[in-house]
Amino acid sequence: MNLPPLVQTFVLHFGEMGSRWGVNRTVGQIYALLFVAPEPLNADDIVEALGVSRSNVSMGLKELQAWSLVRLRHKPGDRRDYFAAPEDIWVIVRTLIEERKKREIDPTLSLLRETLMERPESEFERHAQERMREMHDLIDMLTDWYADVRAIETERLVQLMKLGSKISRVLDFRERLGFSIKRDGSQIPSPDNEEGSR
Amino acid sequence: MNLPPLVQTFVLHFGEMGSRWGVNRTVGQIYALLFVAPEPLNADDIVEALGVSRSNVSMGLKELQAWSLVRLRHKPGDRRDYFAAPEDIWVIVRTLIEERKKREIDPTLSLLRETLMERPESEFERHAQERMREMHDLIDMLTDWYADVRAIETERLVQLMKLGSKISRVLDFRERLGFSIKRDGSQIPSPDNEEGSR
DNA sequence: CCGATATTTCAGAAATAACTGAAAACTCGG
DNA sequence: CCGAGTTTTCAGTTATTTCTGAAATATCGG
């Protein structure tokens, strides 16, 4: 590996972190490299930078594409594929969350739904099913919330996050004005349209 | 493994999922079992239920304790250790998030902070550092937000999540009333104390 | 302090995952 | 449709992780 010290530190770190993130070391290193690179890199650039085999890079890039984490680029008069991480880091974060949800959450939610259809045959099963119901309902609520949040544009999302826990005062406020909290929105005068509220 | 079908399905699923969650199969299975079990289990119960070696269970339980995901219990007149998952599933979720943050986010944040102190020696390093700065600032904001959210009690958190994206209307509202958005709260009349606002 | 019971440690075996080199497959310009 | 350049596939090797059995350590009632 032949990289400037700063970059090397970063790349090695992401290699090690990779395993905690469900990808192997090479994939982590490739992505770290693409992330900091000032322009798209081709597979041979990566081979040279990281000192791993060509086939390993090929597989790593394939995996990063499966995660939708890289963009394919081309240079005129050059047949090779060039790869780049999205310029906008928020795009990366959103993609990561989306993909991890798909891999780590959704399969469990499906399994829970199926399992909750079954009829318990024993007291143990009955209790187990009750616990699974709790888990299902919680994950269900979280994914609904996530679907809502995902739809908020980044700038607005940042503003909201910067409010931090102060956001929770909106509850006191709504309560004081006699808002009821309903998810479908049918009966909820929001702060935007209070006219129906008091 | 000798468990009722419903429970077996659940346990096997968590075993497979375990690898995507940074723990091995046995650890995933043990936790699934403890989660649905109607009462605390000792190590031999687990050995019997899962059909793995005693030492494997011992190591698995140790890891779950390192994650703070299990509670140690004792029965009168019985020297063995009994283990249980927290009754309140929200406690489990909060612990998981906390621990994953500790393992997956915090080390990267530290590394970024250190790396950003260094002086870039080339154009490549300069650009790389710029990207690292973006990453650092984003993670920093997210962890600040998380620290705020973590402090909100569960019931209130659930209410907020159920508002979904409607929560974002609070921004329009504040803006219309001429609120500025500042993190320290010094100059921000919240919806609770509007008197200083116009 | 003894012996019975319970838990942990750890070296080696087994299983799994990552990586490589060589060959196959694909893709263009000519 | 040929062939040079490029990417992908995959069988075999290497590295890593997980799991086990045996031994060591710890704990407790008597």
Coordinates of N, CA and C in Angstrom, one line a residue, chain A:
Chain A
M1 N 0.8 -1.2 0.0 CA 0.0 0.0 0.0 C 0.9 1.2 0.0
N2 N 0.6 2.1 -0.9 CA 1.5 3.3 -1.1 C 0.6 4.5 -1.2
L3 N 0.3 5.1 0.0 CA -0.6 6.3 0.0 C 0.0 7.3 1.0
P4 N -0.4 8.5 0.9 CA 0.1 9.5 1.9 C -0.4 9.1 3.2
P5 N 0.4 9.4 4.3 CA 0.1 8.9 5.6 C -1.3 9.1 6.1
L6 N -1.8 10.3 5.9 CA -3.1 10.7 6.4 C -4.2 9.8 5.7
V7 N -4.0 9.6 4.5 CA -5.0 8.7 3.7 C -4.9 7.3 4.2
Q8 N -3.6 6.9 4.3 CA -3.4 5.5 4.7 C -4.0 5.2 6.0
T9 N -3.9 6.0 7.0 CA -4.5 5.9 8.3 C -6.0 5.7 8.2
F10 N -6.6 6.5 7.4 CA -8.0 6.5 7.2 C -8.5 5.2 6.5
V11 N -7.8 4.8 5.5 CA -8.1 3.6 4.7 C -7.9 2.4 5.6
L12 N -6.9 2.3 6.4 CA -6.7 1.1 7.2 C -7.8 1.1 8.3
H13 N -8.1 2.2 8.8 CA -9.2 2.3 9.8 C -10.5 1.7 9.3
F14 N -10.9 2.1 8.1 CA -12.1 1.6 7.5 C -12.0 0.2 7.1
G15 N -10.8 -0.3 6.8 CA -10.6 -1.7 6.6 C -11.0 -2.5 7.9
E16 N -10.5 -2.0 9.0 CA -10.7 -2.7 10.3 C -12.2 -2.6 10.6
M17 N -12.7 -1.4 10.5 CA -14.1 -1.1 10.8 C -15.1 -2.0 9.9
G18 N -14.6 -2.2 8.7 CA -15.5 -3.0 7.8 C -16.1 -4.2 8.4
S19 N -15.4 -5.0 9.1 CA -15.9 -6.2 9.7 C -17.1 -5.9 10.7
R20 N -17.0 -4.8 11.4 CA -18.1 -4.4 12.3 C -19.3 -3.9 11.5
W21 N -19.1 -3.7 10.2 CA -20.2 -3.1 9.4 C -20.7 -4.1 8.4
G22 N -20.3 -5.3 8.5 CA -20.9 -6.3 7.6 C -20.2 -6.4 6.2
V23 N -19.1 -5.8 6.1 CA -18.3 -5.9 4.8 C -16.9 -6.4 5.2
N24 N -16.2 -6.9 4.3 CA -14.8 -7.4 4.6 C -13.8 -6.2 4.5
R25 N -12.6 -6.5 4.9 CA -11.6 -5.5 5.0 C -11.4 -4.8 3.7
T26 N -11.3 -5.6 2.6 CA -11.0 -4.9 1.3 C -12.1 -4.0 0.9
V27 N -13.3 -4.4 1.1 CA -14.4 -3.5 0.7 C -14.4 -2.2 1.5
G28 N -14.1 -2.3 2.8 CA -14.0 -1.1 3.6 C -12.9 -0.2 3.1
Q29 N -11.7 -0.8 2.8 CA -10.6 0.0 2.3 C -10.9 0.7 1.0
I30 N -11.5 -0.1 0.1 CA -11.9 0.5 -1.2 C -12.8 1.7 -1.0
Y31 N -13.7 1.5 -0.2 CA -14.7 2.6 0.0 C -14.0 3.9 0.6
A32 N -13.2 3.6 1.6 CA -12.5 4.7 2.2 C -11.7 5.5 1.2
L33 N -11.0 4.7 0.3 CA -10.2 5.3 -0.7 C -11.1 6.1 -1.7
L34 N -12.1 5.5 -2.2 CA -13.0 6.2 -3.1 C -13.6 7.5 -2.4
F35 N -13.9 7.4 -1.2 CA -14.5 8.5 -0.5 C -13.6 9.7 -0.5
V36 N -12.3 9.5 -0.2 CA -11.4 10.7 -0.1 C -10.8 11.0 -1.5
A37 N -10.9 10.2 -2.4 CA -10.2 10.4 -3.7 C -10.8 11.7 -4.4
P38 N -10.0 12.6 -4.9 CA -10.5 13.8 -5.6 C -11.1 13.5 -6.9
E39 N -10.9 12.3 -7.5 CA -11.6 12.0 -8.7 C -11.8 10.5 -8.8
P40 N -12.6 10.1 -9.8 CA -12.9 8.6 -9.9 C -11.7 7.8 -10.1
L41 N -11.7 6.6 -9.6 CA -10.6 5.7 -9.7 C -11.0 4.4 -10.5
N42 N -10.1 3.9 -11.3 CA -10.4 2.6 -11.9 C -9.8 1.5 -11.1
A43 N -10.1 0.3 -11.5 CA -9.8 -0.9 -10.6 C -8.3 -1.0 -10.4
D44 N -7.5 -0.7 -11.5 CA -6.1 -0.8 -11.3 C -5.5 0.2 -10.4
D45 N -6.1 1.4 -10.4 CA -5.7 2.4 -9.4 C -5.8 1.9 -8.0
I46 N -6.9 1.2 -7.8 CA -7.2 0.7 -6.5 C -6.3 -0.5 -6.1
V47 N -6.0 -1.3 -7.1 CA -5.1 -2.4 -6.9 C -3.7 -1.9 -6.4
E48 N -3.3 -0.8 -7.1 CA -2.0 -0.2 -6.8 C -2.0 0.4 -5.4
A49 N -3.1 1.2 -5.2 CA -3.2 1.9 -3.9 C -3.2 1.0 -2.7
L50 N -4.0 -0.1 -2.8 CA -4.2 -1.0 -1.7 C -3.3 -2.2 -1.6
G51 N -2.7 -2.6 -2.8 CA -1.8 -3.7 -2.8 C -2.6 -5.0 -2.6
V52 N -3.8 -5.1 -3.2 CA -4.5 -6.4 -3.2 C -4.7 -6.9 -4.6
S53 N -5.2 -8.1 -4.8 CA -5.3 -8.6 -6.1 C -6.4 -8.0 -6.9
R54 N -6.2 -8.0 -8.2 CA -7.2 -7.5 -9.1 C -8.6 -8.1 -8.9
S55 N -8.6 -9.4 -8.7 CA -9.9 -10.1 -8.6 C -10.6 -9.7 -7.3
N56 N -9.8 -9.4 -6.3 CA -10.4 -9.0 -5.0 C -11.0 -7.6 -5.2
V57 N -10.4 -6.8 -5.9 CA -10.9 -5.4 -6.1 C -12.2 -5.6 -6.9
S58 N -12.2 -6.4 -7.9 CA -13.4 -6.6 -8.7 C -14.6 -7.1 -7.9
M59 N -14.3 -8.0 -7.0 CA -15.4 -8.5 -6.1 C -15.9 -7.4 -5.1
G60 N -14.9 -6.7 -4.6 CA -15.2 -5.6 -3.7 C -16.1 -4.5 -4.3
L61 N -15.7 -4.1 -5.6 CA -16.5 -3.1 -6.3 C -17.9 -3.6 -6.5
K62 N -18.0 -4.9 -6.8 CA -19.3 -5.5 -7.1 C -20.2 -5.4 -5.9
E63 N -19.6 -5.7 -4.7 CA -20.3 -5.6 -3.5 C -20.8 -4.1 -3.2
L64 N -19.9 -3.2 -3.4 CA -20.2 -1.8 -3.2 C -21.3 -1.3 -4.1
Q65 N -21.3 -1.9 -5.3 CA -22.4 -1.6 -6.2 C -23.7 -2.2 -5.7
A66 N -23.6 -3.4 -5.2 CA -24.8 -4.0 -4.6 C -25.4 -3.2 -3.5
W67 N -24.5 -2.5 -2.8 CA -25.0 -1.6 -1.7 C -25.4 -0.2 -2.3
S68 N -25.2 0.0 -3.6 CA -25.5 1.3 -4.2 C -24.7 2.4 -3.7
L69 N -23.5 2.1 -3.3 CA -22.6 3.1 -2.6 C -21.6 3.7 -3.6
V70 N -21.5 3.2 -4.8 CA -20.6 3.8 -5.7 C -21.3 4.2 -7.0
R71 N -20.7 5.1 -7.7 CA -21.2 5.6 -9.0 C -20.2 5.2 -10.0
L72 N -20.7 4.7 -11.1 CA -19.8 4.3 -12.2 C -19.6 5.5 -13.2
R73 N -18.4 5.7 -13.5 CA -18.0 6.8 -14.4 C -17.2 6.4 -15.5
H74 N -17.2 7.2 -16.6 CA -16.3 6.8 -17.7 C -15.6 8.1 -18.2
K75 N -14.4 7.9 -18.7 CA -13.6 9.0 -19.3 C -13.6 8.7 -20.8
P76 N -13.7 9.8 -21.6 CA -13.7 9.7 -23.0 C -12.4 9.1 -23.5
G77 N -12.5 8.1 -24.4 CA -11.3 7.5 -25.0 C -10.7 6.5 -24.1
D78 N -11.4 6.1 -23.0 CA -10.8 5.1 -22.0 C -11.9 4.1 -21.7
R79 N -11.6 2.9 -22.1 CA -12.7 1.9 -21.9 C -12.9 1.4 -20.5
R80 N -11.9 1.7 -19.6 CA -12.0 1.2 -18.2 C -13.1 1.9 -17.4
D81 N -13.6 1.1 -16.5 CA -14.6 1.6 -15.6 C -14.0 2.5 -14.5
Y82 N -14.5 3.6 -14.2 CA -14.1 4.4 -13.1 C -15.2 4.4 -12.0
F83 N -14.7 4.5 -10.8 CA -15.7 4.5 -9.7 C -15.5 5.7 -8.8
A84 N -16.6 6.1 -8.2 CA -16.5 7.3 -7.3 C -17.6 7.1 -6.2
A85 N -17.3 7.6 -5.0 CA -18.4 7.7 -4.0 C -19.2 8.9 -4.3
P86 N -20.5 8.9 -4.0 CA -21.3 10.1 -4.2 C -20.7 11.3 -3.5
E87 N -20.8 12.4 -4.2 CA -20.2 13.7 -3.8 C -20.9 14.1 -2.4
D88 N -22.2 14.0 -2.4 CA -22.9 14.5 -1.3 C -23.0 13.4 -0.2
I89 N -22.3 13.7 0.9 CA -22.2 12.7 2.0 C -23.6 12.3 2.6
W90 N -24.5 13.1 2.5 CA -25.9 12.7 2.9 C -26.5 11.6 2.1
V91 N -26.1 11.7 0.9 CA -26.6 10.6 0.0 C -26.0 9.2 0.5
I92 N -24.7 9.3 0.9 CA -24.1 8.1 1.4 C -24.8 7.6 2.7
V93 N -25.0 8.5 3.6 CA -25.6 8.1 4.8 C -27.0 7.5 4.6
R94 N -27.8 8.2 3.8 CA -29.1 7.7 3.5 C -29.1 6.3 2.9
T95 N -28.1 6.1 2.0 CA -28.0 4.8 1.3 C -27.6 3.7 2.3
L96 N -26.7 4.1 3.2 CA -26.2 3.1 4.2 C -27.4 2.7 5.1
I97 N -28.2 3.7 5.5 CA -29.3 3.3 6.4 C -30.3 2.5 5.7
E98 N -30.6 2.9 4.5 CA -31.6 2.1 3.7 C -31.1 0.7 3.5
E99 N -29.9 0.5 3.1 CA -29.4 -0.8 2.8 C -29.3 -1.7 4.1
R100 N -28.9 -1.1 5.2 CA -28.8 -1.8 6.4 C -30.2 -2.2 6.9
K101 N -31.1 -1.3 6.7 CA -32.5 -1.6 7.1 C -32.9 -2.9 6.3
K102 N -32.6 -2.8 5.0 CA -33.1 -3.9 4.1 C -32.5 -5.2 4.5
R103 N -31.2 -5.2 5.0 CA -30.5 -6.4 5.3 C -30.7 -6.9 6.8
E104 N -30.9 -5.9 7.7 CA -30.9 -6.3 9.1 C -32.3 -6.2 9.7
I105 N -33.2 -5.4 9.2 CA -34.4 -5.2 9.8 C -35.6 -5.9 9.0
D106 N -35.7 -5.7 7.8 CA -36.8 -6.2 7.0 C -37.0 -7.7 7.1
P107 N -35.9 -8.5 7.0 CA -36.1 -9.9 7.1 C -36.7 -10.3 8.4
T108 N -36.2 -9.7 9.5 CA -36.8 -10.0 10.8 C -38.2 -9.6 10.9
L109 N -38.6 -8.5 10.3 CA -40.0 -8.1 10.4 C -40.9 -9.1 9.6
S110 N -40.4 -9.5 8.5 CA -41.2 -10.6 7.7 C -41.3 -11.8 8.6
L111 N -40.2 -12.3 9.1 CA -40.3 -13.5 9.9 C -41.3 -13.4 11.1
L112 N -41.2 -12.2 11.7 CA -42.1 -12.0 12.9 C -43.6 -12.0 12.4
R113 N -43.9 -11.4 11.3 CA -45.2 -11.4 10.8 C -45.7 -12.8 10.6
E114 N -44.9 -13.6 9.9 CA -45.3 -15.0 9.6 C -45.5 -15.7 10.9
T115 N -44.5 -15.6 11.8 CA -44.6 -16.4 13.1 C -45.8 -16.0 13.9
L116 N -46.2 -14.7 13.8 CA -47.4 -14.3 14.6 C -48.7 -14.8 14.0
M117 N -48.7 -15.4 12.8 CA -49.9 -16.0 12.2 C -50.1 -17.4 12.8
E118 N -49.0 -18.0 13.3 CA -49.2 -19.4 13.8 C -49.9 -19.4 15.1
R119 N -50.5 -20.6 15.3 CA -51.2 -20.8 16.6 C -50.3 -21.4 17.6
P120 N -50.2 -20.8 18.8 CA -49.3 -21.4 19.8 C -49.8 -22.7 20.3
E121 N -48.9 -23.7 20.5 CA -49.3 -25.0 20.9 C -49.0 -25.3 22.4
S122 N -48.4 -24.4 23.0 CA -48.0 -24.6 24.4 C -47.9 -23.3 25.1
E123 N -47.8 -23.3 26.4 CA -47.7 -22.1 27.2 C -46.4 -21.4 26.8
F124 N -45.3 -22.1 26.6 CA -44.1 -21.5 26.2 C -44.2 -20.8 24.9
E125 N -44.9 -21.4 24.0 CA -45.1 -20.8 22.7 C -46.0 -19.5 22.8
R126 N -47.0 -19.7 23.7 CA -47.9 -18.5 23.8 C -47.1 -17.3 24.4
H127 N -46.2 -17.6 25.4 CA -45.5 -16.5 25.9 C -44.5 -15.9 24.9
A128 N -43.8 -16.9 24.2 CA -42.9 -16.5 23.1 C -43.5 -15.6 22.1
Q129 N -44.7 -16.0 21.7 CA -45.4 -15.2 20.7 C -45.8 -13.8 21.2
E130 N -46.0 -13.7 22.5 CA -46.3 -12.4 23.0 C -45.1 -11.5 22.9
R131 N -44.0 -12.1 23.3 CA -42.7 -11.3 23.2 C -42.5 -10.9 21.7
M132 N -42.7 -11.8 20.8 CA -42.5 -11.5 19.4 C -43.4 -10.4 18.9
R133 N -44.6 -10.4 19.5 CA -45.5 -9.3 19.1 C -45.0 -8.0 19.6
E134 N -44.5 -8.0 20.8 CA -43.9 -6.7 21.2 C -42.8 -6.2 20.3
M135 N -41.9 -7.2 19.9 CA -40.8 -6.9 19.0 C -41.4 -6.4 17.7
H136 N -42.3 -7.1 17.2 CA -42.9 -6.7 15.9 C -43.5 -5.3 15.9
D137 N -44.2 -5.0 17.0 CA -44.9 -3.7 17.0 C -43.9 -2.6 17.1
L138 N -42.8 -2.9 17.9 CA -41.8 -1.8 18.0 C -41.1 -1.6 16.7
I139 N -40.7 -2.7 16.1 CA -40.0 -2.5 14.8 C -40.9 -1.8 13.8
D140 N -42.1 -2.2 13.8 CA -43.1 -1.7 12.9 C -43.2 -0.2 13.0
M141 N -43.3 0.2 14.3 CA -43.4 1.7 14.5 C -42.1 2.4 14.1
L142 N -41.0 1.8 14.4 CA -39.7 2.4 13.9 C -39.6 2.5 12.4
T143 N -40.1 1.5 11.7 CA -39.9 1.6 10.3 C -40.9 2.6 9.7
D144 N -42.1 2.7 10.3 CA -43.0 3.7 9.8 C -42.4 5.1 10.1
W145 N -41.9 5.3 11.2 CA -41.2 6.6 11.5 C -40.1 6.9 10.5
Y146 N -39.3 5.8 10.3 CA -38.2 6.0 9.3 C -38.7 6.4 7.9
A147 N -39.8 5.7 7.5 CA -40.3 6.1 6.2 C -40.7 7.5 6.1
D148 N -41.3 8.0 7.2 CA -41.6 9.5 7.2 C -40.4 10.3 7.2
V149 N -39.4 10.0 8.0 CA -38.2 10.8 8.1 C -37.4 10.8 6.8
R150 N -37.4 9.7 6.2 CA -36.7 9.5 4.9 C -37.2 10.5 3.9
A151 N -38.5 10.8 4.0 CA -39.1 11.7 2.9 C -38.7 13.2 3.2
I152 N -38.2 13.5 4.3 CA -37.9 14.9 4.6 C -36.6 15.2 3.9
E153 N -36.6 16.4 3.3 CA -35.3 16.8 2.5 C -34.2 17.1 3.5
T154 N -33.0 16.9 3.0 CA -31.9 17.0 3.9 C -31.8 18.2 4.8
E155 N -31.9 19.4 4.1 CA -31.7 20.6 4.8 C -32.7 20.8 6.0
R156 N -33.9 20.4 5.7 CA -34.9 20.4 6.7 C -34.6 19.5 7.9
L157 N -34.1 18.3 7.5 CA -33.8 17.3 8.5 C -32.7 17.8 9.4
V158 N -31.7 18.5 8.8 CA -30.6 19.0 9.6 C -31.2 20.0 10.6
Q159 N -32.1 20.9 10.1 CA -32.7 21.9 11.0 C -33.4 21.2 12.2
L160 N -34.1 20.1 11.9 CA -34.9 19.4 12.9 C -33.9 18.8 13.9
M161 N -32.9 18.2 13.4 CA -31.9 17.5 14.3 C -31.2 18.5 15.2
K162 N -31.0 19.7 14.7 CA -30.3 20.7 15.5 C -31.2 21.2 16.6
L163 N -32.5 21.1 16.4 CA -33.4 21.4 17.5 C -33.2 20.5 18.7
G164 N -32.8 19.3 18.4 CA -32.5 18.3 19.4 C -33.7 18.0 20.2
S165 N -33.6 17.8 21.6 CA -34.7 17.4 22.4 C -35.7 18.5 22.6
K166 N -35.3 19.7 22.1 CA -36.3 20.8 22.2 C -37.5 20.5 21.4
I167 N -37.3 19.7 20.4 CA -38.4 19.3 19.5 C -39.6 18.8 20.3
S168 N -39.2 18.1 21.4 CA -40.3 17.4 22.2 C -41.2 18.4 22.8
R169 N -40.9 19.7 22.9 CA -41.8 20.6 23.5 C -43.0 20.8 22.6
V170 N -42.9 20.4 21.4 CA -44.1 20.5 20.5 C -45.2 19.7 21.1
L171 N -44.9 18.7 21.8 CA -45.9 17.9 22.4 C -46.7 18.6 23.5
D172 N -45.9 19.3 24.4 CA -46.6 20.1 25.4 C -47.5 21.1 24.8
F173 N -47.0 21.7 23.7 CA -47.7 22.8 23.0 C -49.0 22.3 22.4
R174 N -48.9 21.2 21.7 CA -50.1 20.6 21.1 C -51.1 20.2 22.2
E175 N -50.6 19.6 23.2 CA -51.5 19.2 24.3 C -52.2 20.4 24.9
R176 N -51.4 21.5 25.1 CA -52.1 22.6 25.7 C -53.2 23.2 24.9
L177 N -53.0 23.1 23.6 CA -54.0 23.6 22.6 C -55.1 22.6 22.4
G178 N -55.0 21.4 23.0 CA -56.0 20.4 22.8 C -55.9 19.6 21.5
F179 N -54.7 19.5 21.0 CA -54.6 18.7 19.8 C -54.6 17.2 20.2
S180 N -55.3 16.4 19.4 CA -55.2 15.0 19.7 C -54.1 14.5 18.7
I181 N -53.5 13.4 19.1 CA -52.4 12.8 18.3 C -52.9 11.6 17.5
K182 N -53.1 11.8 16.2 CA -53.5 10.7 15.4 C -52.6 10.6 14.2
R183 N -52.3 9.3 13.9 CA -51.2 9.1 12.9 C -51.7 9.5 11.5
D184 N -52.9 9.3 11.1 CA -53.3 9.5 9.7 C -53.5 10.9 9.4
G185 N -53.5 11.8 10.4 CA -53.6 13.2 10.1 C -55.0 13.7 9.9
S186 N -56.0 12.9 9.8 CA -57.3 13.3 9.5 C -57.9 14.4 10.5
Q187 N -57.6 14.1 11.7 CA -58.2 15.0 12.7 C -57.2 16.0 13.4
I188 N -56.0 16.0 12.9 CA -55.0 16.8 13.6 C -54.7 18.1 12.9
P189 N -55.2 19.1 13.5 CA -54.8 20.5 13.0 C -53.3 20.6 13.4
S190 N -52.5 20.8 12.4 CA -51.1 20.9 12.7 C -50.8 22.4 13.1
P191 N -49.6 22.7 13.5 CA -49.3 24.1 13.7 C -49.5 24.9 12.5
D192 N -49.6 24.3 11.3 CA -49.8 25.1 10.1 C -51.3 25.6 9.9
N193 N -52.2 24.8 10.4 CA -53.6 25.1 10.2 C -54.3 25.0 11.5
E194 N -54.1 25.9 12.3 CA -54.7 25.8 13.7 C -56.2 26.1 13.7
E195 N -56.7 26.7 12.6 CA -58.1 27.2 12.7 C -59.1 26.3 13.3
G196 N -58.9 25.0 13.1 CA -59.9 24.0 13.6 C -59.6 23.7 15.1
S197 N -58.7 24.3 15.7 CA -58.2 23.7 17.0 C -58.9 24.0 18.2
R198 N -59.3 25.2 18.4 CA -59.9 25.5 19.7 C -61.3 25.7 19.7

